[in-house]
mmCIF file of C-alpha atoms and ligand atoms in Angstrom:
data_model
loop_
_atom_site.group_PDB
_atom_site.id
_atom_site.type_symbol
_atom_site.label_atom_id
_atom_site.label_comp_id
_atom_site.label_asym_id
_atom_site.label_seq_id
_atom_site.Cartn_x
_atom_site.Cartn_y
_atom_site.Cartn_z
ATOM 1 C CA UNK U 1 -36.853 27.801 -23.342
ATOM 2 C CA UNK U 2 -32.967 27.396 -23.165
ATOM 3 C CA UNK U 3 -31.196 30.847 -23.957
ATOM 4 C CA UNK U 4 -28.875 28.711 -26.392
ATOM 5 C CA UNK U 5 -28.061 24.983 -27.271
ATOM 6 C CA UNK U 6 -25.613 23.247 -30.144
ATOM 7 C CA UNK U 7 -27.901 21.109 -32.381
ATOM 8 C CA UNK U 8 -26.059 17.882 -34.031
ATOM 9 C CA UNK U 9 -27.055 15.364 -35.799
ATOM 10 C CA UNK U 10 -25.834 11.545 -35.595
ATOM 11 C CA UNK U 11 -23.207 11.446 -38.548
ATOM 12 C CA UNK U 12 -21.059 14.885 -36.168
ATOM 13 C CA UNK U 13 -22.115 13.567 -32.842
ATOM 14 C CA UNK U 14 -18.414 13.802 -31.412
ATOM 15 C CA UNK U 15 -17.411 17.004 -32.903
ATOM 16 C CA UNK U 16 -21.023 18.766 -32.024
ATOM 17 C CA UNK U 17 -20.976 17.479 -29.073
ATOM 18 C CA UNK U 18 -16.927 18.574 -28.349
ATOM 19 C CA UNK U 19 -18.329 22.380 -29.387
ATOM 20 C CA UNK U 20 -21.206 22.364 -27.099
ATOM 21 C CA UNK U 21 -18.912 21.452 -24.249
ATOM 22 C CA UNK U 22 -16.563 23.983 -25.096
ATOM 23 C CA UNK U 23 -19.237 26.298 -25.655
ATOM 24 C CA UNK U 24 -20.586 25.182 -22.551
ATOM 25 C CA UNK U 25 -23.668 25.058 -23.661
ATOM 26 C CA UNK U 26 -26.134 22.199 -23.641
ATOM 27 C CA UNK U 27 -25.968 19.787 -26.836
ATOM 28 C CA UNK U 28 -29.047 18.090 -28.312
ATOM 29 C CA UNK U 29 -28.733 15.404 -31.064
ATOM 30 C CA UNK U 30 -31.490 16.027 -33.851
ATOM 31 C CA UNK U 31 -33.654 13.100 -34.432
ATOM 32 C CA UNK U 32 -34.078 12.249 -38.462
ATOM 33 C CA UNK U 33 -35.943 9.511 -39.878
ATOM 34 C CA UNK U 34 -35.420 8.154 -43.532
ATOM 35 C CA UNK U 35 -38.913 7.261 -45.121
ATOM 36 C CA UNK U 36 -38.273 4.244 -47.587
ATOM 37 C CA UNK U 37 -38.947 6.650 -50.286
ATOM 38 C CA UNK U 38 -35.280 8.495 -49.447
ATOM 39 C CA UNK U 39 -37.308 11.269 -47.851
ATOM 40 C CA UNK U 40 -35.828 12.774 -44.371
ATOM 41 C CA UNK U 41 -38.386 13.677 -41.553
ATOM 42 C CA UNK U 42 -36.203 15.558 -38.642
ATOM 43 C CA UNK U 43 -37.410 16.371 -35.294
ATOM 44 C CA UNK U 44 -35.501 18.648 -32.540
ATOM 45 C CA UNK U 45 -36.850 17.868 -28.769
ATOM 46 C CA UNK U 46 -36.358 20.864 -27.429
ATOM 47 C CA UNK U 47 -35.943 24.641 -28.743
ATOM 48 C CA UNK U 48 -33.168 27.362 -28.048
ATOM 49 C CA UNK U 49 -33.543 31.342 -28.518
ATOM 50 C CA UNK U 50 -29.967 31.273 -30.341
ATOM 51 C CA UNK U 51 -29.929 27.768 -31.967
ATOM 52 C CA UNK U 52 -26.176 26.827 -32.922
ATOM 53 C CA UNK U 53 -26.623 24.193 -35.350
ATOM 54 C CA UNK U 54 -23.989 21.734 -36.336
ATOM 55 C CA UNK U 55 -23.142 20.015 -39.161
ATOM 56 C CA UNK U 56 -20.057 19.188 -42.023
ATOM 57 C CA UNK U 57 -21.343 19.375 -45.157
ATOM 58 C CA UNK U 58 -19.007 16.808 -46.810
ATOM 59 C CA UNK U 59 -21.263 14.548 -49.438
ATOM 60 C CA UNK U 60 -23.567 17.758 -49.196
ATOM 61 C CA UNK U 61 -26.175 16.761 -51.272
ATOM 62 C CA UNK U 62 -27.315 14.096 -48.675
ATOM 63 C CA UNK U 63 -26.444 16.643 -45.568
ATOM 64 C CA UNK U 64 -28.142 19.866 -46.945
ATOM 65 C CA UNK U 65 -32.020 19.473 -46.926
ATOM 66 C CA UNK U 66 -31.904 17.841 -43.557
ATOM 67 C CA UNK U 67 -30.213 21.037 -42.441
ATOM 68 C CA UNK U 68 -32.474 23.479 -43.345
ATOM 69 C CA UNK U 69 -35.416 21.264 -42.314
ATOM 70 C CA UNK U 70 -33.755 21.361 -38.908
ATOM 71 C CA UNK U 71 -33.128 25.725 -39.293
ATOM 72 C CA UNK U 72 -36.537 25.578 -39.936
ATOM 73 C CA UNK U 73 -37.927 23.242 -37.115
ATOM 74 C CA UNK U 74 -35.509 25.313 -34.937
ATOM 75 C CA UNK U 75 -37.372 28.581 -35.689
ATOM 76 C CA UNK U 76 -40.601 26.869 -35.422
ATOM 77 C CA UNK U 77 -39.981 25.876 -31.824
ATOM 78 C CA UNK U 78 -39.065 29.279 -31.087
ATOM 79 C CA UNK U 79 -35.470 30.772 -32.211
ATOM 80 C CA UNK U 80 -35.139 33.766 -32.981
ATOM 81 C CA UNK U 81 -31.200 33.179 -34.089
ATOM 82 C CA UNK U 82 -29.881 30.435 -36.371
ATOM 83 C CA UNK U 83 -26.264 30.086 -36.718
ATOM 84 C CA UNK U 84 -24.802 27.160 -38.894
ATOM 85 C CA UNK U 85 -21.482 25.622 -37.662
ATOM 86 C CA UNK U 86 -20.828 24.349 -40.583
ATOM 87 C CA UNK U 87 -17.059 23.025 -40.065
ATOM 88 C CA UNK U 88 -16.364 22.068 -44.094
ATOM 89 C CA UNK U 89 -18.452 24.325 -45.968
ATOM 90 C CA UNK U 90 -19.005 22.982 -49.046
ATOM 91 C CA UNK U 91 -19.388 23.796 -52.927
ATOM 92 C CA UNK U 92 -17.260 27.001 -52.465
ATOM 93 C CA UNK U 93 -14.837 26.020 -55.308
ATOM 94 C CA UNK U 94 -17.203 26.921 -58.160
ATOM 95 C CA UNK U 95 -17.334 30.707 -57.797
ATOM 96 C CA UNK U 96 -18.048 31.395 -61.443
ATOM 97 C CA UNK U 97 -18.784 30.012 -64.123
ATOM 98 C CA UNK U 98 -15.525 28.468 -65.872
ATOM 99 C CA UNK U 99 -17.895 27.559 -68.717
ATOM 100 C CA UNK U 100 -20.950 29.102 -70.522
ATOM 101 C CA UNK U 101 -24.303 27.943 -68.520
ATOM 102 C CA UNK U 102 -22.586 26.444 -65.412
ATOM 103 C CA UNK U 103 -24.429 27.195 -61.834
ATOM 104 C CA UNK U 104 -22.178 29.442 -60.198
ATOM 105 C CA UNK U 105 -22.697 27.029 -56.811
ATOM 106 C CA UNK U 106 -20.645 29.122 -54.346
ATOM 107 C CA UNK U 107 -23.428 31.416 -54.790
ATOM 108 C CA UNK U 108 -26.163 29.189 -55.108
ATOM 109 C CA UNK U 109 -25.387 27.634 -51.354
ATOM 110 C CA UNK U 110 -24.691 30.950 -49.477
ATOM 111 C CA UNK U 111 -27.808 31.913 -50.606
ATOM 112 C CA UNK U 112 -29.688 29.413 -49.675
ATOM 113 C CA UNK U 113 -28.276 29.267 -46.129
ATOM 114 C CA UNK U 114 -28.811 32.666 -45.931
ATOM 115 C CA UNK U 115 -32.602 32.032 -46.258
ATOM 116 C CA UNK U 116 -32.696 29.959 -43.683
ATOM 117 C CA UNK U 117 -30.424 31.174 -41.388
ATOM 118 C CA UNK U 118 -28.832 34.201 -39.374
ATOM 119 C CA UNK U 119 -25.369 33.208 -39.068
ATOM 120 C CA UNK U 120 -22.866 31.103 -40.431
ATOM 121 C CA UNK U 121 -19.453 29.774 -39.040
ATOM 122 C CA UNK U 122 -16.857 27.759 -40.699
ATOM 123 C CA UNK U 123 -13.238 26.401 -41.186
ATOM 124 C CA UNK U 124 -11.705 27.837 -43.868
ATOM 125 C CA UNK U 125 -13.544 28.057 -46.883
ATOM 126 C CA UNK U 126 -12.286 28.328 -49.743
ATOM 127 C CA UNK U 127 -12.973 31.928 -51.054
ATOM 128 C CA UNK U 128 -10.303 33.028 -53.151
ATOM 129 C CA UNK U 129 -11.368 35.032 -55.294
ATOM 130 C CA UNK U 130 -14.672 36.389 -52.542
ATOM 131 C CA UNK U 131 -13.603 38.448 -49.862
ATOM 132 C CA UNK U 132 -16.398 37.159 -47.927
ATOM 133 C CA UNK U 133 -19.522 35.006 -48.015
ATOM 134 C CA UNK U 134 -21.059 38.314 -47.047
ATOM 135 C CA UNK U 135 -20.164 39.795 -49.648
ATOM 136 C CA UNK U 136 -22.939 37.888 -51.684
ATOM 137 C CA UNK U 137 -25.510 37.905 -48.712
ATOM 138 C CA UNK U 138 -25.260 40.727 -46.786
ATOM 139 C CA UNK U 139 -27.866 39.791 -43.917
ATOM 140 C CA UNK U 140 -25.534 36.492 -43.460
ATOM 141 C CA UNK U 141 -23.518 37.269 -40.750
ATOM 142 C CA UNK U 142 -19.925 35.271 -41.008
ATOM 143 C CA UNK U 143 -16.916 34.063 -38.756
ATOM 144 C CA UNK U 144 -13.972 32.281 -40.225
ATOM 145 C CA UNK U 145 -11.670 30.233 -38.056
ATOM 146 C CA UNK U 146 -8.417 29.182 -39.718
ATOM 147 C CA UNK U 147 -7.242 26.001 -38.973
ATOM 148 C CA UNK U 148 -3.935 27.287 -39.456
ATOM 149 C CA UNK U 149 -2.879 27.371 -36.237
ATOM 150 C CA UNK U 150 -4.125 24.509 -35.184
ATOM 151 C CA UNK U 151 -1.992 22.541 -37.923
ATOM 152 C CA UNK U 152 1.276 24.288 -36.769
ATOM 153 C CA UNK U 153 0.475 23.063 -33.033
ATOM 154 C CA UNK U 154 -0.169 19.703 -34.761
ATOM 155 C CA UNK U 155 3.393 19.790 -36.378
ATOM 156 C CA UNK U 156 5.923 21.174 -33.971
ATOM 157 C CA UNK U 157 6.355 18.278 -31.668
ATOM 158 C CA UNK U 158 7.686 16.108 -34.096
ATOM 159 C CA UNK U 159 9.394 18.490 -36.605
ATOM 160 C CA UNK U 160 12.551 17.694 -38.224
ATOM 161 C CA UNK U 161 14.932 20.805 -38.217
ATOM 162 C CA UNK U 162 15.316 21.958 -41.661
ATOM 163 C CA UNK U 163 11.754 20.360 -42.894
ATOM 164 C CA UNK U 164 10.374 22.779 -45.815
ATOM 165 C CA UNK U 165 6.389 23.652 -46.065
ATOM 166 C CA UNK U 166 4.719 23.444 -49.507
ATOM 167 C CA UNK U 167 1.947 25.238 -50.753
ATOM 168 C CA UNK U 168 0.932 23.135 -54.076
ATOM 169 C CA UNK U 169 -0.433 26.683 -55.871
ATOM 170 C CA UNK U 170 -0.561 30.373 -55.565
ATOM 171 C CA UNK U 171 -3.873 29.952 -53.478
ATOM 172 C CA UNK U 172 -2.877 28.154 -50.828
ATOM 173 C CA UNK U 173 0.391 30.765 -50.442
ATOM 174 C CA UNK U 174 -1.008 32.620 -47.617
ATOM 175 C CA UNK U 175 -2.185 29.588 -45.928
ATOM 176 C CA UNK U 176 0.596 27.858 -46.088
ATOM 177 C CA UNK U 177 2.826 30.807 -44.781
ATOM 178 C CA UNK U 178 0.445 30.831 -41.679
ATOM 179 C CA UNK U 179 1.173 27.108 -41.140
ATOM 180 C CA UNK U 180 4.659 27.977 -41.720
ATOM 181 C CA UNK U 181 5.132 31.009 -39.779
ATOM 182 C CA UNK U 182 4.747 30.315 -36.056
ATOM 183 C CA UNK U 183 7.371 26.670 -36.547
ATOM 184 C CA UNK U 184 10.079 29.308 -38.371
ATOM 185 C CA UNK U 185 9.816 26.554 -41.510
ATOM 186 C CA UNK U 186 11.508 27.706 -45.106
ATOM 187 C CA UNK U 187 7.805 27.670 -47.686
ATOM 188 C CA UNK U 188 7.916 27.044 -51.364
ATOM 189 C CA UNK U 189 4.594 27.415 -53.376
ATOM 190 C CA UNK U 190 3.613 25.958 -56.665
ATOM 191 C CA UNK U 191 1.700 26.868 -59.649
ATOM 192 C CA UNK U 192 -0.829 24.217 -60.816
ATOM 193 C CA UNK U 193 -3.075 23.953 -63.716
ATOM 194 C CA UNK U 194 -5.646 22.022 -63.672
ATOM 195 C CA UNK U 195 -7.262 19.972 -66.587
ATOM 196 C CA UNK U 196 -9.415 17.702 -64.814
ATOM 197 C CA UNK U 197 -10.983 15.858 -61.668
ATOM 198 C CA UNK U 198 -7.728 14.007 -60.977
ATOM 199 C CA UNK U 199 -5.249 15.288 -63.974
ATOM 200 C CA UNK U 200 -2.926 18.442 -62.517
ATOM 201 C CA UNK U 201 -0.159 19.870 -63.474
ATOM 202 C CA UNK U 202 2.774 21.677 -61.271
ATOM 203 C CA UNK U 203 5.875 23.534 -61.124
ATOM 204 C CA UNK U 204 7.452 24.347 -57.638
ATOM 205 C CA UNK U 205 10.097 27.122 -58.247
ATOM 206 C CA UNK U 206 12.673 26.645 -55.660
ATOM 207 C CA UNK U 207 12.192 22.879 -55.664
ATOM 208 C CA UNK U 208 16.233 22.344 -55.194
ATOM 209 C CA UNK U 209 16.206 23.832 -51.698
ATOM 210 C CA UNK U 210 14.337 20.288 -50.370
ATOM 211 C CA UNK U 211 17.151 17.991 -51.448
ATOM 212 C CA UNK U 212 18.179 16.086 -47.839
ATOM 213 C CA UNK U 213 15.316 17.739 -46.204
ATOM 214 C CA UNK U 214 12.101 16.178 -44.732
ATOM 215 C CA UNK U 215 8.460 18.163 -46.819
ATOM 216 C CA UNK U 216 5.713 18.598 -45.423
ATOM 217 C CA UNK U 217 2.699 19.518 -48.345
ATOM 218 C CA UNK U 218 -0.150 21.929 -46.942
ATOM 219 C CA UNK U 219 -3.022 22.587 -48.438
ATOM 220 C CA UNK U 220 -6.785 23.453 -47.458
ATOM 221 C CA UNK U 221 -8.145 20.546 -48.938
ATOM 222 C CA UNK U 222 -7.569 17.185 -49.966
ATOM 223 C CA UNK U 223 -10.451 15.891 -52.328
ATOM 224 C CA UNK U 224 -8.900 13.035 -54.812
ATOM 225 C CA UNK U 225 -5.508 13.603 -53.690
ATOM 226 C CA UNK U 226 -4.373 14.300 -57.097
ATOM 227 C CA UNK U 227 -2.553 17.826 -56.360
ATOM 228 C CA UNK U 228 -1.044 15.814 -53.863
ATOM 229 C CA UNK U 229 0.251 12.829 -55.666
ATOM 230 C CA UNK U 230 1.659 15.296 -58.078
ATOM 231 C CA UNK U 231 3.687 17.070 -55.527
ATOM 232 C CA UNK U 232 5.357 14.058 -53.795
ATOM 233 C CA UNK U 233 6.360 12.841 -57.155
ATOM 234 C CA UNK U 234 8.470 15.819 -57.772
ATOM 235 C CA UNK U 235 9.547 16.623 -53.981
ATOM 236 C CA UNK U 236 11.353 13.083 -54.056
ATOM 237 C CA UNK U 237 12.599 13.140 -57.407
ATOM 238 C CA UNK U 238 13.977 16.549 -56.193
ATOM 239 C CA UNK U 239 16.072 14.482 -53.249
ATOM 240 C CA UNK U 240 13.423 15.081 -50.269
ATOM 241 C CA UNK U 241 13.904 12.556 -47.727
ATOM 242 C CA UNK U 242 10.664 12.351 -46.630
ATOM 243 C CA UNK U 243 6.936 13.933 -47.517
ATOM 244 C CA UNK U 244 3.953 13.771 -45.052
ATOM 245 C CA UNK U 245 0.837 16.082 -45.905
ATOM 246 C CA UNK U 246 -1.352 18.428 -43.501
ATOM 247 C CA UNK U 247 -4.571 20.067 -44.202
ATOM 248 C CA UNK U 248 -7.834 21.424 -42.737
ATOM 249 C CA UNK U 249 -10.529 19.174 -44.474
ATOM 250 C CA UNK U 250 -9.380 15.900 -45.850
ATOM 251 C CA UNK U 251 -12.442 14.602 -48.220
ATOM 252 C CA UNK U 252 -10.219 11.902 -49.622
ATOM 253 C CA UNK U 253 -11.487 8.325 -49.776
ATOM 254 C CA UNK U 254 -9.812 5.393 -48.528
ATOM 255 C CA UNK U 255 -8.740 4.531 -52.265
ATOM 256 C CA UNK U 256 -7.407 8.230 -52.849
ATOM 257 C CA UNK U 257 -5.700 7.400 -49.211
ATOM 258 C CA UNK U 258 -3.857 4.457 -50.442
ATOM 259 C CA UNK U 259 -2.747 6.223 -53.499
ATOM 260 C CA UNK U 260 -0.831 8.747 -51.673
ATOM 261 C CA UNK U 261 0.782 6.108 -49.386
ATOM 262 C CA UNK U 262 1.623 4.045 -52.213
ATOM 263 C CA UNK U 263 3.154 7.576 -53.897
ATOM 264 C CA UNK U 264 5.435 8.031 -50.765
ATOM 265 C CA UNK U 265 3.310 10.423 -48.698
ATOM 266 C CA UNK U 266 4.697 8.714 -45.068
ATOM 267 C CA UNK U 267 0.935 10.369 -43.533
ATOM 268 C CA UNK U 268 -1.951 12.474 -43.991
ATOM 269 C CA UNK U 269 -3.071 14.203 -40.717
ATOM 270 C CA UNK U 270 -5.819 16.312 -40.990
ATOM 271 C CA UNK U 271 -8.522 18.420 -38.728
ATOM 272 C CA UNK U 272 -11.634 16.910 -37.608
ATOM 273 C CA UNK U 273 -14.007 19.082 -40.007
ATOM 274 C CA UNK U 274 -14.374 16.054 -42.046
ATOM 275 C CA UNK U 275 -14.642 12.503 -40.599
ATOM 276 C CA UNK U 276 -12.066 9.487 -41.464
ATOM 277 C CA UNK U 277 -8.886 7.637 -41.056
ATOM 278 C CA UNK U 278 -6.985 11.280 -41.193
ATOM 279 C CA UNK U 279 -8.281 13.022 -38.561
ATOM 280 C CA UNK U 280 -5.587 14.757 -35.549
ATOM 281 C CA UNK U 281 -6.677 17.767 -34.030
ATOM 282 C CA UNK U 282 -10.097 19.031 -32.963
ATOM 283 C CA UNK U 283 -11.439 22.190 -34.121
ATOM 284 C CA UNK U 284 -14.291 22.620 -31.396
ATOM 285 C CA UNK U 285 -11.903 24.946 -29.099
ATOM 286 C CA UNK U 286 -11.179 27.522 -32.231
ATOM 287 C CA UNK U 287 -14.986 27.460 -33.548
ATOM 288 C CA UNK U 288 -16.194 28.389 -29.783
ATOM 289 C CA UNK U 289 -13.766 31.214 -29.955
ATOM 290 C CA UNK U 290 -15.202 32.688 -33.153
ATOM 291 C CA UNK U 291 -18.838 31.952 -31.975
ATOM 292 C CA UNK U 292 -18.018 33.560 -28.756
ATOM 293 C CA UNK U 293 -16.199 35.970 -30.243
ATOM 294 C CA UNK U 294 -19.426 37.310 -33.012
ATOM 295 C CA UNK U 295 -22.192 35.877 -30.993
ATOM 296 C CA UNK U 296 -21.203 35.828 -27.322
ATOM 297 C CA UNK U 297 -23.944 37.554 -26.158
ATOM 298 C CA UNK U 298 -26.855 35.773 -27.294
ATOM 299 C CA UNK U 299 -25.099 32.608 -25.220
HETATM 300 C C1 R5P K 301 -7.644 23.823 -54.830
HETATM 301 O O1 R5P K 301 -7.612 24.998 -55.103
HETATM 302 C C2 R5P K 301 -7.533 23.328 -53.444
HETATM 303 O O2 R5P K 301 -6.814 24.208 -52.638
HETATM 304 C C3 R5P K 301 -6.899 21.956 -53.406
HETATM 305 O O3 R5P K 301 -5.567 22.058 -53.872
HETATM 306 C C4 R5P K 301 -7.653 21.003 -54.274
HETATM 307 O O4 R5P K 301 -9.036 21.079 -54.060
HETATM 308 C C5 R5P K 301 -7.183 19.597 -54.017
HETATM 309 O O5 R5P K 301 -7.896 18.741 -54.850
HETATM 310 P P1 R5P K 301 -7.323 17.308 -55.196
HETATM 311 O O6 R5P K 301 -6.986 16.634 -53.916
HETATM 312 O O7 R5P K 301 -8.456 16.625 -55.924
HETATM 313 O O8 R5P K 301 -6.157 17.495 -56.095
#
């Protein structure tokens, strides 16, 4: 049996395949067949002691059973180490309950992954208010990579002197200041409320200091694109002469897409965690770091 292999399936065959070779490990796609009935039968060829299994768990409810039938085929052909590379980790947003008798879902997921499997990696998740997934299963052992970096590299070769970073709200403050940091860029944050799916609403103090200057907006997500929308609006009322947006996981459809264009966000770049239109930069070379980095020695 293979000391260790990266497991994909068909919908992540570029990225999984990028992280085994920069893992340089062996990749193997999983085969899964869709009974008429909806049902998924999945098959893995070949087994691995440390299976690294890959896939973004955008439109979860589809992604997730297939992924612990595969954890579980995995063990059954003889692993004795599951680690999920799960790039966007879903359903972290929900981490109480913001209403009486609402599933508190952040929970919900890392403990189901944690029954099925030893390890998990992923791209910034968004745990604002949980210091770590860990902290809710303790035999779930976790590495964060921050796509941080990898948005600044992303940024500097075109940047405009002068071009401020926004951070829509107080969570994405130290996020953005990461982005913001290594390019020497001037950061203003927001504060939003939210009162629905699409329906936010934001101040950004300091708003006066992007008048002539190009904005970039940075945020960990994009899902509708509202928080977004909202934040161009004001940036070139405010006299910006230009807003493009980065961010780590861009869930946006190609509707929510056109609505930013059409509100004057130039471009949306973002990482490959979640497949589209948007996608710039490749996150295989940080996530083999961090699996390297906790797990090295199984490989
Ligand atoms: C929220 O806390 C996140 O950081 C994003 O700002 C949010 O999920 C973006 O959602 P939307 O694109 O729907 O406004």
């Amino acid at each position: 049996m293979r000391r260790a292999a990266v497991y994909h399936f068909a919908d992540g065959a570029g990225p999984g395949a990028g992280l085994a070779d920069a893992l340089g490990l062996p990749g193997q796609m999983i085969d899964v067949r869709r009974f008429p009935d909806g049902e998924s039968l999945v098959r893995v060829a070949h087994g691995a002691t440390t299976a690294l299994l890959f896939r973004s768990l955008d439109h979860p409810n589809e992604k997730l059973v297939e992924l612990l039938l595969a954890a579980a085929a995995l063990r059954d052909m003889g692993a004795k180490r599951v680690v999920l590379v799960v790039p966007y980790l879903a359903y972290m947003r929900q981490d109480m309950a913001f209403l009486p008798g609402q599933a508190i879902s952040q929970r919900v997921i890392t403990q189901l992954i944690a029954a099925h499997c030893d390890g998990l990696v992923t791209v910034d998740p968004h745990l604002h208010r949980t210091p770590s997934l860990q902290a809710i299963s303790p035999e779930l052992e976790c590495a964060y990579v921050s796509a941080a970096s990898t948005l600044a590299d992303l940024l500097r070769p075109d940047l405009v002197p002068g071009t401020v970073l926004v951070g829509p709200d107080s969570e994405s403050r130290p996020w953005v200041e990461s982005v913001a940091r290594p390019l020497g860029c001037p950061v203003i944050v927001g504060e939003k409320t939210r009162f629905g799916d699409r329906d936010v609403t934001l101040t950004l103090p300091g708003i006066e200091q992007v008048a002539g200057q190009r904005v970039v907006l940075v945020d960990d997500m994009i899902s509708t694109g509202g928080t977004l929308l909202h934040s161009a609006a004001q940036l070139l009322a405010a006299g910006a002469t230009g807003v493009e947006a980065v961010t780590a996981h861009c869930l946006a459809s190609h509707d929510d897409l056109a609505r930013l264009k059409a509100g004057g966000i130039e471009r949306v770049r973002a990482t490959d965690t979640v497949a589209g239109p948007t996608v710039a930069a490749a996150m295989a070379p940080a996530l083999a770091e961090a699996i390297r980095g906790t797990w090295g020695a199984d490989l």
